[in-house]
mmCIF file of C-alpha atoms and ligand atoms in Angstrom:
data_model
loop_
_atom_site.group_PDB
_atom_site.id
_atom_site.type_symbol
_atom_site.label_atom_id
_atom_site.label_comp_id
_atom_site.label_asym_id
_atom_site.label_seq_id
_atom_site.Cartn_x
_atom_site.Cartn_y
_atom_site.Cartn_z
ATOM 1 C CA UNK A 1 -0.045 0.263 0.061
ATOM 2 C CA UNK A 2 1.461 3.538 -0.818
ATOM 3 C CA UNK A 3 1.890 5.549 2.519
ATOM 4 C CA UNK A 4 -0.720 7.747 1.189
ATOM 5 C CA UNK A 5 -3.612 5.638 0.985
ATOM 6 C CA UNK A 6 -1.701 4.654 5.022
ATOM 7 C CA UNK A 7 -2.855 8.085 5.703
ATOM 8 C CA UNK A 8 -6.291 8.418 3.711
ATOM 9 C CA UNK A 9 -6.876 5.238 5.407
ATOM 10 C CA UNK A 10 -6.274 7.501 8.854
ATOM 11 C CA UNK A 11 -8.491 10.067 8.391
ATOM 12 C CA UNK A 12 -11.624 8.364 6.747
ATOM 13 C CA UNK A 13 -10.711 6.059 10.143
ATOM 14 C CA UNK A 14 -10.868 9.757 12.657
ATOM 15 C CA UNK A 15 -13.290 11.157 10.527
ATOM 16 C CA UNK A 16 -15.843 7.473 11.575
ATOM 17 C CA UNK A 17 -15.008 8.429 15.441
ATOM 18 C CA UNK A 18 -15.739 11.916 14.595
ATOM 19 C CA UNK A 19 -19.786 10.887 13.477
ATOM 20 C CA UNK A 20 -20.222 8.033 16.368
ATOM 21 C CA UNK A 21 -19.692 10.909 18.652
ATOM 22 C CA UNK A 22 -21.870 13.101 16.483
ATOM 23 C CA UNK A 23 -24.677 10.589 16.758
ATOM 24 C CA UNK A 24 -24.530 10.685 20.020
ATOM 25 C CA UNK A 25 -25.014 14.184 20.028
ATOM 26 C CA UNK A 26 -27.745 14.482 17.052
ATOM 27 C CA UNK A 27 -29.624 11.837 19.203
ATOM 28 C CA UNK A 28 -29.842 13.893 22.213
ATOM 29 C CA UNK A 29 -29.723 17.379 20.997
ATOM 30 C CA UNK A 30 -33.362 18.128 19.780
ATOM 31 C CA UNK A 31 -35.299 17.586 23.772
ATOM 32 C CA UNK A 32 -32.477 20.200 24.752
ATOM 33 C CA UNK A 33 -32.239 22.538 22.068
ATOM 34 C CA UNK A 34 -35.016 24.242 23.259
ATOM 35 C CA UNK A 35 -36.741 25.660 20.415
ATOM 36 C CA UNK A 36 -39.653 23.098 17.380
ATOM 37 C CA UNK A 37 -37.300 24.591 14.843
ATOM 38 C CA UNK A 38 -33.731 24.178 15.942
ATOM 39 C CA UNK A 39 -35.043 20.710 17.196
ATOM 40 C CA UNK A 40 -36.539 20.052 14.153
ATOM 41 C CA UNK A 41 -32.965 21.327 12.398
ATOM 42 C CA UNK A 42 -31.316 18.361 14.875
ATOM 43 C CA UNK A 43 -33.539 15.957 13.751
ATOM 44 C CA UNK A 44 -32.852 15.765 9.861
ATOM 45 C CA UNK A 45 -29.540 16.180 10.611
ATOM 46 C CA UNK A 46 -29.681 13.356 12.480
ATOM 47 C CA UNK A 47 -30.946 11.395 10.375
ATOM 48 C CA UNK A 48 -28.086 12.456 7.745
ATOM 49 C CA UNK A 49 -24.868 11.693 10.294
ATOM 50 C CA UNK A 50 -26.710 8.003 10.102
ATOM 51 C CA UNK A 51 -25.784 8.587 6.816
ATOM 52 C CA UNK A 52 -23.129 10.220 7.585
ATOM 53 C CA UNK A 53 -21.287 7.160 9.450
ATOM 54 C CA UNK A 54 -22.249 4.698 6.827
ATOM 55 C CA UNK A 55 -20.573 6.198 3.981
ATOM 56 C CA UNK A 56 -17.307 6.961 5.944
ATOM 57 C CA UNK A 57 -17.379 3.000 6.563
ATOM 58 C CA UNK A 58 -18.344 2.152 2.964
ATOM 59 C CA UNK A 59 -14.897 4.048 2.009
ATOM 60 C CA UNK A 60 -12.905 2.607 4.344
ATOM 61 C CA UNK A 61 -14.324 -1.567 3.803
ATOM 62 C CA UNK A 62 -13.356 -0.723 0.210
ATOM 63 C CA UNK A 63 -9.007 -1.180 1.760
ATOM 64 C CA UNK A 64 -10.013 -3.746 3.371
ATOM 65 C CA UNK A 65 -10.291 -1.103 6.866
ATOM 66 C CA UNK A 66 -12.784 -1.656 9.494
ATOM 67 C CA UNK A 67 -13.495 1.838 11.929
ATOM 68 C CA UNK A 68 -11.292 1.664 15.071
ATOM 69 C CA UNK A 69 -13.173 -0.129 18.235
ATOM 70 C CA UNK A 70 -11.306 2.582 20.564
ATOM 71 C CA UNK A 71 -11.358 5.117 18.798
ATOM 72 C CA UNK A 72 -15.059 4.845 17.689
ATOM 73 C CA UNK A 73 -15.349 3.873 21.635
ATOM 74 C CA UNK A 74 -13.839 7.189 22.529
ATOM 75 C CA UNK A 75 -16.213 9.531 20.052
ATOM 76 C CA UNK A 76 -19.001 7.216 21.589
ATOM 77 C CA UNK A 77 -18.010 8.123 25.495
ATOM 78 C CA UNK A 78 -16.988 12.259 24.505
ATOM 79 C CA UNK A 79 -20.188 12.469 22.584
ATOM 80 C CA UNK A 80 -21.854 12.226 25.764
ATOM 81 C CA UNK A 81 -20.030 14.450 27.351
ATOM 82 C CA UNK A 82 -20.868 17.500 25.616
ATOM 83 C CA UNK A 83 -24.019 17.016 25.938
ATOM 84 C CA UNK A 84 -24.106 16.224 29.699
ATOM 85 C CA UNK A 85 -22.036 19.333 29.227
ATOM 86 C CA UNK A 86 -25.265 21.385 28.253
ATOM 87 C CA UNK A 87 -27.529 20.195 30.120
ATOM 88 C CA UNK A 88 -25.639 20.551 33.782
ATOM 89 C CA UNK A 89 -25.829 24.851 32.294
ATOM 90 C CA UNK A 90 -28.608 27.087 32.863
ATOM 91 C CA UNK A 91 -28.138 28.295 29.703
ATOM 92 C CA UNK A 92 -28.930 24.250 27.957
ATOM 93 C CA UNK A 93 -30.364 25.625 24.441
ATOM 94 C CA UNK A 94 -27.896 28.841 24.158
ATOM 95 C CA UNK A 95 -24.486 25.839 25.457
ATOM 96 C CA UNK A 96 -26.352 23.511 23.341
ATOM 97 C CA UNK A 97 -26.078 25.711 20.441
ATOM 98 C CA UNK A 98 -22.344 27.288 20.680
ATOM 99 C CA UNK A 99 -21.521 23.518 20.210
ATOM 100 C CA UNK A 100 -23.160 21.852 17.947
ATOM 101 C CA UNK A 101 -21.608 25.836 16.350
ATOM 102 C CA UNK A 102 -18.563 24.207 17.191
ATOM 103 C CA UNK A 103 -18.331 20.758 16.161
ATOM 104 C CA UNK A 104 -20.154 21.044 12.677
ATOM 105 C CA UNK A 105 -17.571 23.521 11.475
ATOM 106 C CA UNK A 106 -14.794 20.640 12.632
ATOM 107 C CA UNK A 107 -17.036 18.263 10.395
ATOM 108 C CA UNK A 108 -16.710 20.744 7.433
ATOM 109 C CA UNK A 109 -12.873 21.029 7.759
ATOM 110 C CA UNK A 110 -12.512 17.497 8.319
ATOM 111 C CA UNK A 111 -13.924 16.690 5.323
ATOM 112 C CA UNK A 112 -12.153 19.599 3.409
ATOM 113 C CA UNK A 113 -9.438 17.636 5.015
ATOM 114 C CA UNK A 114 -10.676 14.396 3.730
ATOM 115 C CA UNK A 115 -10.756 15.421 0.337
ATOM 116 C CA UNK A 116 -7.892 16.716 -0.488
ATOM 117 C CA UNK A 117 -6.057 13.415 0.860
ATOM 118 C CA UNK A 118 -7.922 11.389 -1.766
ATOM 119 C CA UNK A 119 -7.088 13.558 -3.933
ATOM 120 C CA UNK A 120 -3.460 13.430 -3.505
ATOM 121 C CA UNK A 121 -4.010 10.081 -3.479
ATOM 122 C CA UNK A 122 -5.864 9.800 -6.660
ATOM 123 C CA UNK A 123 -8.966 7.809 -5.240
ATOM 124 C CA UNK A 124 -12.559 10.529 -6.726
ATOM 125 C CA UNK A 125 -14.332 8.353 -4.651
ATOM 126 C CA UNK A 126 -13.267 9.119 -1.729
ATOM 127 C CA UNK A 127 -13.206 13.147 -2.599
ATOM 128 C CA UNK A 128 -17.186 12.622 -4.419
ATOM 129 C CA UNK A 129 -18.157 11.193 -0.301
ATOM 130 C CA UNK A 130 -15.743 13.657 1.718
ATOM 131 C CA UNK A 131 -17.911 16.474 -1.369
ATOM 132 C CA UNK A 132 -21.037 15.357 -0.712
ATOM 133 C CA UNK A 133 -20.779 14.981 3.506
ATOM 134 C CA UNK A 134 -18.687 18.433 3.450
ATOM 135 C CA UNK A 135 -21.531 20.682 2.434
ATOM 136 C CA UNK A 136 -24.161 18.808 5.071
ATOM 137 C CA UNK A 137 -21.460 20.266 7.684
ATOM 138 C CA UNK A 138 -21.498 23.435 6.217
ATOM 139 C CA UNK A 139 -25.771 23.473 5.795
ATOM 140 C CA UNK A 140 -25.834 23.016 9.239
ATOM 141 C CA UNK A 141 -23.423 24.815 10.513
ATOM 142 C CA UNK A 142 -25.071 28.047 8.863
ATOM 143 C CA UNK A 143 -28.913 27.076 9.785
ATOM 144 C CA UNK A 144 -27.039 27.203 13.732
ATOM 145 C CA UNK A 145 -25.895 29.931 12.574
ATOM 146 C CA UNK A 146 -29.206 31.811 11.748
ATOM 147 C CA UNK A 147 -31.304 30.754 14.690
ATOM 148 C CA UNK A 148 -28.856 32.458 17.406
ATOM 149 C CA UNK A 149 -32.237 34.628 17.880
ATOM 150 C CA UNK A 150 -33.707 31.477 19.262
ATOM 151 C CA UNK A 151 -31.250 29.408 20.538
ATOM 152 C CA UNK A 152 -30.573 33.336 22.832
ATOM 153 C CA UNK A 153 -34.596 32.892 23.624
ATOM 154 C CA UNK A 154 -34.932 29.486 24.313
ATOM 155 C CA UNK A 155 -32.264 30.312 27.190
ATOM 156 C CA UNK A 156 -33.703 33.051 29.036
ATOM 157 C CA UNK A 157 -37.047 31.205 29.138
ATOM 158 C CA UNK A 158 -36.437 30.715 33.051
ATOM 159 C CA UNK A 159 -34.221 33.433 33.573
ATOM 160 C CA UNK A 160 -33.567 37.489 33.857
ATOM 161 C CA UNK A 161 -30.678 37.840 31.125
ATOM 162 C CA UNK A 162 -29.811 40.066 33.526
ATOM 163 C CA UNK A 163 -28.861 37.056 35.120
ATOM 164 C CA UNK A 164 -26.623 35.409 32.292
ATOM 165 C CA UNK A 165 -24.453 38.356 32.312
ATOM 166 C CA UNK A 166 -21.423 37.627 34.161
ATOM 167 C CA UNK A 167 -22.253 33.445 33.928
ATOM 168 C CA UNK A 168 -21.366 33.919 30.043
ATOM 169 C CA UNK A 169 -18.183 36.329 30.590
ATOM 170 C CA UNK A 170 -17.220 33.610 33.377
ATOM 171 C CA UNK A 171 -17.403 31.194 30.678
ATOM 172 C CA UNK A 172 -15.928 33.262 28.012
ATOM 173 C CA UNK A 173 -12.949 33.519 30.102
ATOM 174 C CA UNK A 174 -13.145 30.204 30.343
ATOM 175 C CA UNK A 175 -12.962 29.748 26.307
ATOM 176 C CA UNK A 176 -9.858 32.424 25.900
ATOM 177 C CA UNK A 177 -7.489 30.984 28.788
ATOM 178 C CA UNK A 178 -8.567 27.428 26.883
ATOM 179 C CA UNK A 179 -7.585 28.836 23.778
ATOM 180 C CA UNK A 180 -4.842 30.719 24.734
ATOM 181 C CA UNK A 181 -3.148 27.524 26.493
ATOM 182 C CA UNK A 182 -3.512 26.285 21.929
ATOM 183 C CA UNK A 183 -2.486 29.072 21.222
ATOM 184 C CA UNK A 184 1.090 28.920 23.178
ATOM 185 C CA UNK A 185 2.272 26.349 22.619
ATOM 186 C CA UNK A 186 0.963 26.207 18.560
ATOM 187 C CA UNK A 187 2.910 28.133 16.765
ATOM 188 C CA UNK A 188 6.273 25.632 17.920
ATOM 189 C CA UNK A 189 3.787 22.516 16.466
ATOM 190 C CA UNK A 190 2.956 24.287 13.541
ATOM 191 C CA UNK A 191 6.975 25.653 12.571
ATOM 192 C CA UNK A 192 7.633 25.775 8.921
ATOM 193 C CA UNK A 193 4.076 26.668 8.032
ATOM 194 C CA UNK A 194 1.436 29.457 7.438
ATOM 195 C CA UNK A 195 -0.670 27.766 10.707
ATOM 196 C CA UNK A 196 1.984 29.193 12.601
ATOM 197 C CA UNK A 197 1.903 33.264 12.239
ATOM 198 C CA UNK A 198 -1.846 33.116 12.258
ATOM 199 C CA UNK A 199 -1.600 31.265 16.008
ATOM 200 C CA UNK A 200 0.947 33.687 16.551
ATOM 201 C CA UNK A 201 -0.883 36.836 15.944
ATOM 202 C CA UNK A 202 -4.434 35.127 17.657
ATOM 203 C CA UNK A 203 -2.418 34.476 20.641
ATOM 204 C CA UNK A 204 -2.279 38.100 21.343
ATOM 205 C CA UNK A 205 -5.914 39.622 20.463
ATOM 206 C CA UNK A 206 -6.677 36.689 23.300
ATOM 207 C CA UNK A 207 -4.717 38.248 26.358
ATOM 208 C CA UNK A 208 -6.217 41.086 24.639
ATOM 209 C CA UNK A 209 -10.276 39.341 24.605
ATOM 210 C CA UNK A 210 -8.892 37.835 28.402
ATOM 211 C CA UNK A 211 -8.335 41.779 29.441
ATOM 212 C CA UNK A 212 -11.893 43.160 28.474
ATOM 213 C CA UNK A 213 -14.147 40.150 30.220
ATOM 214 C CA UNK A 214 -11.877 40.723 33.380
ATOM 215 C CA UNK A 215 -12.397 44.402 33.486
ATOM 216 C CA UNK A 216 -16.395 43.938 32.473
ATOM 217 C CA UNK A 217 -16.081 41.483 35.325
ATOM 218 C CA UNK A 218 -14.609 43.431 37.950
ATOM 219 C CA UNK A 219 -16.684 46.228 36.959
ATOM 220 C CA UNK A 220 -19.820 44.199 37.565
ATOM 221 C CA UNK A 221 -18.838 43.370 40.832
ATOM 222 C CA UNK A 222 -18.475 39.971 39.843
ATOM 223 C CA UNK A 223 -16.689 36.947 42.481
ATOM 224 C CA UNK A 224 -13.026 35.675 41.250
ATOM 225 C CA UNK A 225 -14.395 32.064 42.430
ATOM 226 C CA UNK A 226 -16.788 32.660 38.948
ATOM 227 C CA UNK A 227 -13.477 32.321 36.714
ATOM 228 C CA UNK A 228 -12.977 29.833 38.598
ATOM 229 C CA UNK A 229 -15.855 27.442 38.838
ATOM 230 C CA UNK A 230 -16.572 28.664 35.011
ATOM 231 C CA UNK A 231 -12.879 26.791 33.883
ATOM 232 C CA UNK A 232 -13.548 24.376 35.824
ATOM 233 C CA UNK A 233 -17.037 23.268 33.641
ATOM 234 C CA UNK A 234 -16.013 23.654 30.668
ATOM 235 C CA UNK A 235 -11.991 21.942 31.375
ATOM 236 C CA UNK A 236 -14.530 18.878 33.212
ATOM 237 C CA UNK A 237 -15.797 17.772 29.751
ATOM 238 C CA UNK A 238 -12.655 17.174 27.445
ATOM 239 C CA UNK A 239 -14.203 18.320 24.605
ATOM 240 C CA UNK A 240 -13.192 17.411 21.427
ATOM 241 C CA UNK A 241 -12.578 14.300 22.669
ATOM 242 C CA UNK A 242 -9.549 11.847 21.326
ATOM 243 C CA UNK A 243 -8.396 13.452 18.622
ATOM 244 C CA UNK A 244 -8.825 17.516 18.795
ATOM 245 C CA UNK A 245 -7.526 17.552 22.401
ATOM 246 C CA UNK A 246 -4.011 16.594 22.132
ATOM 247 C CA UNK A 247 -3.300 17.467 18.096
ATOM 248 C CA UNK A 248 -0.043 16.551 16.686
ATOM 249 C CA UNK A 249 0.444 17.483 13.314
ATOM 250 C CA UNK A 250 0.242 20.652 11.911
ATOM 251 C CA UNK A 251 -3.221 19.854 10.461
ATOM 252 C CA UNK A 252 -5.265 18.424 13.377
ATOM 253 C CA UNK A 253 -3.902 21.302 15.278
ATOM 254 C CA UNK A 254 -5.420 24.032 12.376
ATOM 255 C CA UNK A 255 -7.986 21.565 12.741
ATOM 256 C CA UNK A 256 -8.819 22.698 16.372
ATOM 257 C CA UNK A 257 -7.895 26.050 16.227
ATOM 258 C CA UNK A 258 -11.058 26.307 13.935
ATOM 259 C CA UNK A 259 -13.146 24.355 15.756
ATOM 260 C CA UNK A 260 -11.731 26.803 19.228
ATOM 261 C CA UNK A 261 -12.705 29.699 17.017
ATOM 262 C CA UNK A 262 -15.746 28.528 16.333
ATOM 263 C CA UNK A 263 -16.633 27.423 20.240
ATOM 264 C CA UNK A 264 -15.620 31.139 20.601
ATOM 265 C CA UNK A 265 -17.890 32.962 18.345
ATOM 266 C CA UNK A 266 -20.903 31.172 19.931
ATOM 267 C CA UNK A 267 -20.477 32.852 22.872
ATOM 268 C CA UNK A 268 -19.785 35.706 22.005
ATOM 269 C CA UNK A 269 -23.089 35.530 19.652
ATOM 270 C CA UNK A 270 -24.356 35.183 22.902
ATOM 271 C CA UNK A 271 -23.800 37.763 25.197
ATOM 272 C CA UNK A 272 -24.337 40.410 22.407
ATOM 273 C CA UNK A 273 -28.113 39.418 22.132
ATOM 274 C CA UNK A 274 -28.434 38.818 25.908
ATOM 275 C CA UNK A 275 -26.482 41.593 26.766
ATOM 276 C CA UNK A 276 -28.299 44.186 23.897
ATOM 277 C CA UNK A 277 -31.790 42.270 26.345
ATOM 278 C CA UNK A 278 -30.517 43.395 29.533
ATOM 279 C CA UNK A 279 -30.004 46.605 28.519
ATOM 280 C CA UNK A 280 -25.861 46.214 29.105
ATOM 281 C CA UNK A 281 -24.338 48.476 26.392
ATOM 282 C CA UNK A 282 -20.765 48.083 28.039
ATOM 283 C CA UNK A 283 -21.258 44.341 27.844
ATOM 284 C CA UNK A 284 -22.204 43.880 23.945
ATOM 285 C CA UNK A 285 -19.499 46.422 23.164
ATOM 286 C CA UNK A 286 -17.399 44.018 25.003
ATOM 287 C CA UNK A 287 -18.730 41.100 23.096
ATOM 288 C CA UNK A 288 -19.221 43.441 19.518
ATOM 289 C CA UNK A 289 -14.808 44.715 19.560
ATOM 290 C CA UNK A 290 -14.154 40.594 20.260
ATOM 291 C CA UNK A 291 -16.192 39.015 17.436
ATOM 292 C CA UNK A 292 -15.250 40.334 14.636
ATOM 293 C CA UNK A 293 -11.380 39.174 15.725
ATOM 294 C CA UNK A 294 -12.584 35.108 15.924
ATOM 295 C CA UNK A 295 -14.009 35.561 12.554
ATOM 296 C CA UNK A 296 -10.969 37.148 11.106
ATOM 297 C CA UNK A 297 -8.439 33.954 13.113
ATOM 298 C CA UNK A 298 -11.207 31.467 11.823
ATOM 299 C CA UNK A 299 -11.144 32.542 8.281
ATOM 300 C CA UNK A 300 -7.290 32.802 8.659
ATOM 301 C CA UNK A 301 -7.217 29.628 9.791
ATOM 302 C CA UNK A 302 -8.733 28.036 7.100
ATOM 303 C CA UNK A 303 -6.851 29.900 4.684
ATOM 304 C CA UNK A 304 -3.867 27.728 6.525
ATOM 305 C CA UNK A 305 -5.087 24.135 5.682
ATOM 306 C CA UNK A 306 -3.964 22.996 2.450
ATOM 307 C CA UNK A 307 -0.613 24.037 4.111
ATOM 308 C CA UNK A 308 -1.225 22.584 7.620
ATOM 309 C CA UNK A 309 -1.745 19.448 5.171
ATOM 310 C CA UNK A 310 1.534 19.155 2.935
ATOM 311 C CA UNK A 311 2.958 19.785 6.302
ATOM 312 C CA UNK A 312 1.407 16.050 8.140
ATOM 313 C CA UNK A 313 2.093 14.248 5.377
ATOM 314 C CA UNK A 314 5.546 14.386 4.738
ATOM 315 C CA UNK A 315 5.471 14.357 8.396
ATOM 316 C CA UNK A 316 4.486 11.569 7.470
HETATM 317 FE FE1 LIG B 1 -21.742 13.862 9.645
HETATM 318 FE FE1 LIG B 2 -22.563 17.221 11.796
HETATM 319 FE FE1 LIG B 3 -10.195 33.495 19.174
#
């Protein structure tokens, strides 16, 4: 077997585990969505996800390979963690939508890369499957991205907007801390690729985001223990599970960083809307300042995929 085919099988195995994780999430998501339209979108995507799992299993079989039982098991476990995390939050619909938005972008990235690897291997069939699935992941990501008003409203069913603000600021702070840790190590792993510079740039921005959030929390007189609680809550879910939490190649790092940026985008989309509903213009301004930088970072990271893939394939 050619080395590029061995690589392709690895990508297919990862995609399969990712779909197993997605299935665990999609089966539970409709009942937690808190909004009829959003729940319906999750239901449709659950059926699509079942099909993705089948399609990828078929492509593995074409190479006489089968899904990795261990990776699939880990996917199943971390899929449940994601749902549990959303369930334990006072704004379950918002947390669910934010995480699903990020997850769909991770899938989109994974299939974008699968297509590129398949093309390099001359496997047009796998490339076509990757394109088909990618389009459905992207459509789902867009649907969630058009639903923020609904998921904000659903999150306000048992709570006033104002009661969410300090929690949301602290949750965002925990995300920035996680992102900061990733960006600390990232440039070294991505050395020699365009990804390194993109990550370095965003590292500086990320530190600015943490400061903005801390200042706003200080103005609102929030206790420092709130920051610790938010960090613990986030740390407990092992977000992204098995392969993304410990990226070991530039391309996995690019994919994970891309997903993390979308986690942040979802968080600030909820923060800005909730703050405006609460009449808290200063907090809305903080979110509106940070949001375009997260969007730009995500786009820049996406632009480095090909370069990161080449470097990763060379390293074997
Ligand atoms: Fe999928
Ligand atoms: Fe998906
Ligand atoms: Fe960011």
